[in-house]
Coordinates of C-alpha atoms in Angstrom, one line a residue:
M1 CA 0.0 0.0 0.0
D2 CA 1.2 3.5 -1.0
F3 CA 0.8 6.0 1.9
R4 CA 1.4 9.7 1.6
Y5 CA 1.2 12.7 4.0
I6 CA -1.3 15.5 3.4
G7 CA 0.7 18.8 3.3
K8 CA 2.7 19.4 6.4
S9 CA 0.2 17.5 8.5
G10 CA 0.5 14.2 10.4
L11 CA -2.3 12.7 8.2
R12 CA -0.8 9.6 6.6
V13 CA -3.3 8.5 3.9
S14 CA -3.7 5.9 1.3
S15 CA -3.0 7.2 -2.2
I16 CA -6.7 6.5 -3.1
C17 CA -9.5 8.0 -1.0
M18 CA -13.1 6.6 -0.9
G19 CA -15.6 9.3 -1.8
T20 CA -19.2 9.0 -0.6
M21 CA -21.3 11.6 -2.4
T22 CA -23.7 9.1 -4.0
F23 CA -24.6 7.4 -0.6
G24 CA -28.2 8.2 0.0
S25 CA -29.2 9.1 -3.5
S26 CA -28.1 6.6 -6.2
T27 CA -26.6 4.2 -3.6
S28 CA -28.5 2.4 -0.9
K29 CA -27.2 2.1 2.7
E30 CA -26.5 -1.6 2.3
E31 CA -24.5 -1.0 -0.8
A32 CA -22.7 1.9 0.7
F33 CA -21.6 -0.3 3.6
R34 CA -20.4 -3.0 1.1
I35 CA -18.4 -0.3 -0.8
M36 CA -16.8 1.1 2.3
D37 CA -16.0 -2.3 3.6
K38 CA -14.3 -3.4 0.4
A39 CA -12.3 -0.1 0.2
Y40 CA -11.2 -0.5 3.9
D41 CA -10.3 -4.2 3.4
R42 CA -8.2 -3.2 0.3
G43 CA -6.2 -0.9 2.4
I44 CA -7.9 2.5 2.0
N45 CA -7.8 4.4 5.2
F46 CA -9.1 7.8 3.9
F47 CA -12.8 8.5 3.5
D48 CA -14.3 11.8 2.3
T49 CA -17.8 13.2 2.8
A50 CA -19.6 16.5 3.3
E51 CA -22.5 17.9 5.2
L52 CA -24.3 18.7 1.9
Y53 CA -24.1 15.1 0.6
P54 CA -25.6 13.2 -1.2
V55 CA -25.7 14.7 -4.6
P56 CA -27.6 16.1 -6.2
P57 CA -28.1 18.3 -3.1
K58 CA -31.6 18.4 -1.8
A59 CA -33.1 19.8 1.4
N60 CA -34.7 16.5 2.3
T61 CA -31.6 14.4 1.8
A62 CA -28.7 16.7 2.9
G63 CA -26.9 15.0 5.8
I64 CA -27.9 11.4 5.0
T65 CA -24.4 10.6 3.7
E66 CA -22.7 11.7 6.9
D67 CA -25.2 9.8 9.0
W68 CA -24.6 6.6 7.1
V69 CA -20.8 7.0 7.2
G70 CA -21.2 7.6 10.9
D71 CA -23.1 4.3 11.3
W72 CA -20.4 2.5 9.3
L73 CA -17.6 4.0 11.5
Q74 CA -19.1 2.3 14.5
T75 CA -18.1 -1.0 12.9
K76 CA -14.4 0.0 12.7
D77 CA -11.6 1.2 14.9
R78 CA -12.1 5.0 14.6
D79 CA -8.3 5.7 14.9
S80 CA -7.6 3.5 11.9
I81 CA -9.5 5.9 9.6
I82 CA -8.7 9.3 8.3
L83 CA -12.1 11.0 8.0
A84 CA -12.7 14.2 6.0
T85 CA -15.8 16.2 5.7
K86 CA -16.8 19.7 4.5
V87 CA -18.7 22.8 5.6
A88 CA -21.1 23.8 2.8
G89 CA -19.8 26.8 0.8
A90 CA -21.4 30.2 0.8
A91 CA -24.8 31.0 -0.7
S92 CA -23.0 33.9 -2.5
G93 CA -21.2 31.3 -4.6
W94 CA -22.1 29.2 -7.6
F95 CA -25.4 28.0 -6.1
V96 CA -27.5 28.3 -2.9
P97 CA -27.1 25.2 -0.7
P98 CA -30.4 23.7 0.4
I99 CA -29.4 23.7 4.1
R100 CA -29.6 26.3 6.9
H101 CA -32.4 27.9 4.9
G102 CA -30.1 28.8 2.1
L103 CA -28.2 31.3 4.2
T104 CA -24.8 29.5 4.4
A105 CA -21.6 31.5 4.7
I106 CA -18.0 30.7 5.7
D107 CA -18.4 32.8 8.8
S108 CA -17.9 31.9 12.5
F109 CA -21.6 31.1 13.1
H110 CA -22.0 28.7 10.1
I111 CA -18.6 27.0 10.5
K112 CA -19.4 26.2 14.2
K113 CA -23.0 25.2 13.3
A114 CA -21.8 22.9 10.5
V115 CA -19.1 21.1 12.5
E116 CA -21.4 20.4 15.4
G117 CA -23.9 18.9 13.0
S118 CA -21.2 16.8 11.2
L119 CA -19.8 15.5 14.5
K120 CA -23.2 14.4 15.6
K121 CA -24.1 12.7 12.3
L122 CA -20.7 11.1 12.0
K123 CA -20.9 9.9 15.6
T124 CA -17.3 10.9 16.4
D125 CA -15.7 13.4 18.6
Y126 CA -13.1 14.6 16.0
I127 CA -12.7 15.2 12.3
D128 CA -9.3 14.5 10.8
L129 CA -9.6 16.9 7.9
Y130 CA -12.2 19.7 7.8
Q131 CA -12.6 21.4 4.5
M132 CA -14.3 24.5 3.1
H133 CA -16.5 23.1 0.2
W134 CA -16.1 26.3 -1.8
P135 CA -15.0 29.8 -1.0
D136 CA -17.0 32.8 0.3
A137 CA -16.7 35.9 -1.8
V138 CA -18.3 38.1 0.9
V139 CA -17.0 37.1 4.3
P140 CA -13.4 38.2 4.9
I141 CA -11.0 35.2 4.9
E142 CA -9.6 36.4 8.2
E143 CA -12.9 35.6 10.0
S144 CA -13.1 32.2 8.3
M145 CA -9.5 31.1 9.2
K146 CA -10.0 32.3 12.8
A147 CA -13.1 30.2 13.2
F148 CA -11.5 27.2 11.6
D149 CA -8.5 27.6 13.9
E150 CA -10.7 27.6 17.0
L151 CA -12.0 24.2 16.0
I152 CA -8.5 22.8 16.1
K153 CA -7.9 24.4 19.5
E154 CA -11.1 22.9 20.8
G155 CA -10.0 19.4 19.5
K156 CA -12.9 19.0 17.2
V157 CA -10.8 19.1 14.1
R158 CA -7.2 18.0 13.5
Y159 CA -6.3 19.8 10.2
L160 CA -7.9 22.1 7.6
G161 CA -8.4 22.0 3.8
T162 CA -10.1 24.0 1.1
S163 CA -11.9 22.9 -2.0
N164 CA -12.9 24.3 -5.4
D165 CA -10.5 27.1 -4.8
S166 CA -8.1 29.2 -6.9
A167 CA -4.4 29.8 -6.6
Y168 CA -5.2 33.3 -5.3
G169 CA -7.8 32.0 -2.8
L170 CA -5.5 29.3 -1.4
T171 CA -2.5 31.6 -1.2
K172 CA -4.5 34.5 0.4
A173 CA -6.0 32.2 3.0
N174 CA -2.6 30.7 4.0
E175 CA -0.9 34.1 4.1
V176 CA -3.6 35.3 6.5
S177 CA -3.0 32.3 8.6
K178 CA 0.7 32.8 8.6
Y179 CA 0.6 36.4 9.8
N180 CA -2.1 35.8 12.4
N181 CA -0.5 32.6 13.7
L182 CA -3.5 30.5 12.7
A183 CA -3.8 26.9 11.4
R184 CA -3.5 26.9 7.6
F185 CA -5.1 24.9 4.7
E186 CA -3.0 21.7 4.3
S187 CA -4.9 20.5 1.2
I188 CA -7.0 21.6 -1.7
Q189 CA -9.7 19.4 -3.2
N190 CA -10.2 20.4 -6.8
N191 CA -11.3 18.7 -10.1
F192 CA -8.4 17.1 -11.8
S193 CA -8.3 14.4 -14.5
L194 CA -7.0 13.5 -17.9
L195 CA -9.8 15.7 -19.3
N196 CA -9.2 18.5 -16.9
P197 CA -5.4 19.0 -16.3
R198 CA -5.7 22.7 -15.5
F199 CA -4.3 22.3 -12.0
H200 CA -0.9 22.2 -13.7
D201 CA -1.3 25.8 -14.8
E202 CA -0.6 27.5 -11.5
L203 CA -2.0 25.6 -8.5
A204 CA 0.5 22.8 -8.8
N205 CA 3.2 25.5 -8.4
V206 CA 1.6 26.8 -5.3
C207 CA 1.3 23.3 -3.8
E208 CA 5.0 22.5 -4.6
K209 CA 6.3 25.8 -3.1
E210 CA 4.1 25.7 0.0
N211 CA 3.9 22.0 0.6
I212 CA 0.1 21.7 0.2
S213 CA -1.5 18.6 -1.2
L214 CA -4.1 18.2 -3.9
L215 CA -6.9 15.7 -3.2
P216 CA -8.3 15.4 -6.8
Y217 CA -11.9 14.6 -7.2
S218 CA -13.6 13.3 -10.3
P219 CA -10.5 11.4 -11.7
I220 CA -12.7 9.7 -14.3
A221 CA -14.5 12.9 -15.1
G222 CA -17.9 11.9 -13.7
G223 CA -17.7 8.6 -15.5
V224 CA -16.9 10.1 -19.0
L225 CA -13.5 8.5 -19.1
S226 CA -15.0 5.1 -18.8
G227 CA -16.3 5.6 -22.3
K228 CA -19.9 5.1 -21.5
Y229 CA -21.0 8.3 -23.1
N230 CA -19.1 7.6 -26.4
N231 CA -20.9 7.0 -29.7
G232 CA -23.6 9.4 -28.7
L233 CA -24.8 7.3 -25.8
Y234 CA -26.6 8.6 -22.7
P235 CA -27.1 5.5 -20.6
E236 CA -30.0 5.3 -18.2
N237 CA -29.4 6.1 -14.5
C238 CA -26.2 8.0 -15.2
R239 CA -25.4 11.5 -13.9
F240 CA -25.1 13.4 -17.2
T241 CA -28.0 11.6 -18.8
S242 CA -30.2 13.2 -16.1
Y243 CA -28.3 16.5 -16.1
I244 CA -28.7 17.0 -19.9
T245 CA -32.5 17.1 -19.6
N246 CA -32.5 19.2 -16.4
K247 CA -34.4 22.5 -16.8
N248 CA -31.8 24.3 -14.7
P249 CA -29.4 26.0 -17.1
R250 CA -26.5 25.7 -14.7
V251 CA -27.0 21.9 -14.5
Q252 CA -27.2 21.7 -18.2
A253 CA -24.0 23.7 -18.6
M254 CA -22.2 21.2 -16.3
A255 CA -23.4 18.3 -18.4
H256 CA -22.0 20.0 -21.6
R257 CA -18.7 20.8 -19.8
F258 CA -18.2 17.1 -19.1
V259 CA -19.8 15.6 -22.2
N260 CA -18.9 17.4 -25.4
D261 CA -17.1 16.7 -28.7
K262 CA -13.6 17.3 -27.3
T263 CA -14.1 15.2 -24.1
I264 CA -15.6 12.4 -26.2
E265 CA -12.7 12.5 -28.7
A266 CA -10.1 12.6 -26.0
T267 CA -11.8 9.7 -24.2
K268 CA -11.7 7.7 -27.4
R269 CA -8.0 8.1 -27.6
Y270 CA -7.4 7.3 -24.0
M271 CA -9.4 4.1 -24.4
V272 CA -7.1 3.0 -27.2
L273 CA -4.1 3.9 -25.0
A274 CA -5.5 1.9 -22.1
K275 CA -6.1 -1.1 -24.4
E276 CA -2.5 -0.9 -25.5
Y277 CA -1.3 -1.3 -21.9
G278 CA -3.9 -4.0 -21.1
I279 CA -5.8 -2.0 -18.5
S280 CA -9.2 -0.4 -18.2
P281 CA -9.6 3.3 -19.1
V282 CA -10.8 3.8 -15.6
T283 CA -7.6 2.4 -14.2
L284 CA -5.6 4.6 -16.5
A285 CA -7.5 7.7 -15.4
V286 CA -7.1 7.0 -11.7
A287 CA -3.5 6.1 -12.1
Y288 CA -2.9 9.4 -13.9
S289 CA -4.7 11.4 -11.2
K290 CA -2.6 9.9 -8.4
H291 CA 0.7 10.0 -10.3
F292 CA 1.9 13.5 -9.5
Y293 CA 4.1 14.8 -6.7
F294 CA 1.5 17.3 -5.5
V295 CA -1.2 14.7 -5.0
A296 CA -1.7 13.1 -1.6
S297 CA -4.8 11.0 -2.4
T298 CA -7.1 10.7 -5.3
I299 CA -10.8 10.5 -4.4
I300 CA -12.8 7.8 -6.2
G301 CA -16.5 7.1 -6.1
A302 CA -18.8 4.2 -6.8
R303 CA -22.6 3.9 -7.0
E304 CA -22.3 0.1 -6.7
L305 CA -19.7 -2.4 -5.5
G306 CA -18.8 -3.7 -9.0
Q307 CA -17.5 -0.3 -10.0
L308 CA -14.7 -0.3 -7.5
D309 CA -12.4 -2.9 -9.0
E310 CA -11.2 -0.9 -12.0
S311 CA -10.4 2.1 -9.8
L312 CA -8.6 0.0 -7.1
A313 CA -6.5 -1.6 -9.9
A314 CA -4.7 1.8 -10.1
F315 CA -2.9 0.8 -6.8
D316 CA -0.9 -1.7 -8.8
F317 CA -0.4 0.3 -12.1
K318 CA 2.3 2.9 -12.4
I319 CA 2.6 5.4 -15.3
D320 CA 6.1 5.4 -16.7
D321 CA 7.8 8.1 -18.8
E322 CA 6.8 6.5 -22.1
L323 CA 3.1 6.4 -21.2
M324 CA 3.1 9.9 -19.8
K325 CA 4.6 11.2 -23.1
K326 CA 1.7 9.5 -25.0
I327 CA -0.8 11.1 -22.6
E328 CA 0.8 14.5 -23.0
E329 CA 0.6 14.2 -26.8
I330 CA -3.2 13.7 -26.5
Q331 CA -3.5 16.6 -24.2
K332 CA -1.5 18.8 -26.6
D333 CA -3.7 17.8 -29.6
I334 CA -7.0 18.3 -27.6
L335 CA -6.4 21.2 -25.3
Y336 CA -8.5 21.5 -22.2
P337 CA -11.5 19.3 -23.3
M338 CA -13.5 20.6 -20.3
G339 CA -12.7 24.2 -21.0

């Protein structure tokens, strides 16, 4: 098993993390337990959730995922697991979260309210990595970092991370922490995959210089890199099949970002490359995501148990220089498929 440290923290995590965002929507509790058990038995010690899960976010389902993860935790030695969760981002952001009456903010009140709720649902007295789900464009980051720091002093949280953040946002937050003697963000959880390598543009440099770890999510681009959307297909019960017909223009925009001519053509070429190396395109995608020096652990997901095997196979597959050169040729020919 390959273990890595998150940032400058004492969190020693498996290079693959088990994501849980479908637990409570497209995944039943029984199946969720089977998925987490298999991941744990395979050596995964890092599990990621959020107060807003499952997705798609709804007022009547928010919190179910944490509750189920909490029930599952009771079957394991708590100290054998690195547990991450998130406070919902600000309502001033890209959408209004359907929790706390749509008034969420990354201020002292909401951070404390969120962590108390998460601790209760997760049935634990501490969270190993507490993350901001997305930034707040209104509340000063000084207030946010002071509130996060208090959680560490109270022993409710061990370390901090951010998510869906920019190079400026990450750097600004950590400079504020530095000059105010506060705990900093040790990680950033952003979208990163064969189809979305933009993290290389600037954030990778920040992570290298400041010793901050990326925790990539969506390494198979929401399932697109499996090839299931190729040849004009929109399979039933798949995320972007439902998104493409959603009346919400923002949801439709997300579907087109993930499923478009460039992503489909790039996926086609990655599938040929994976076949050449005798592996699944999913295995190739996960192996790519966990390959880089700035990555501590790649977050995978599964709606059902059978989907785990191809992702877990990435534990045993390493990308060599020759393969990386072939990947980079595809990325050069089809620049930024996801925009």
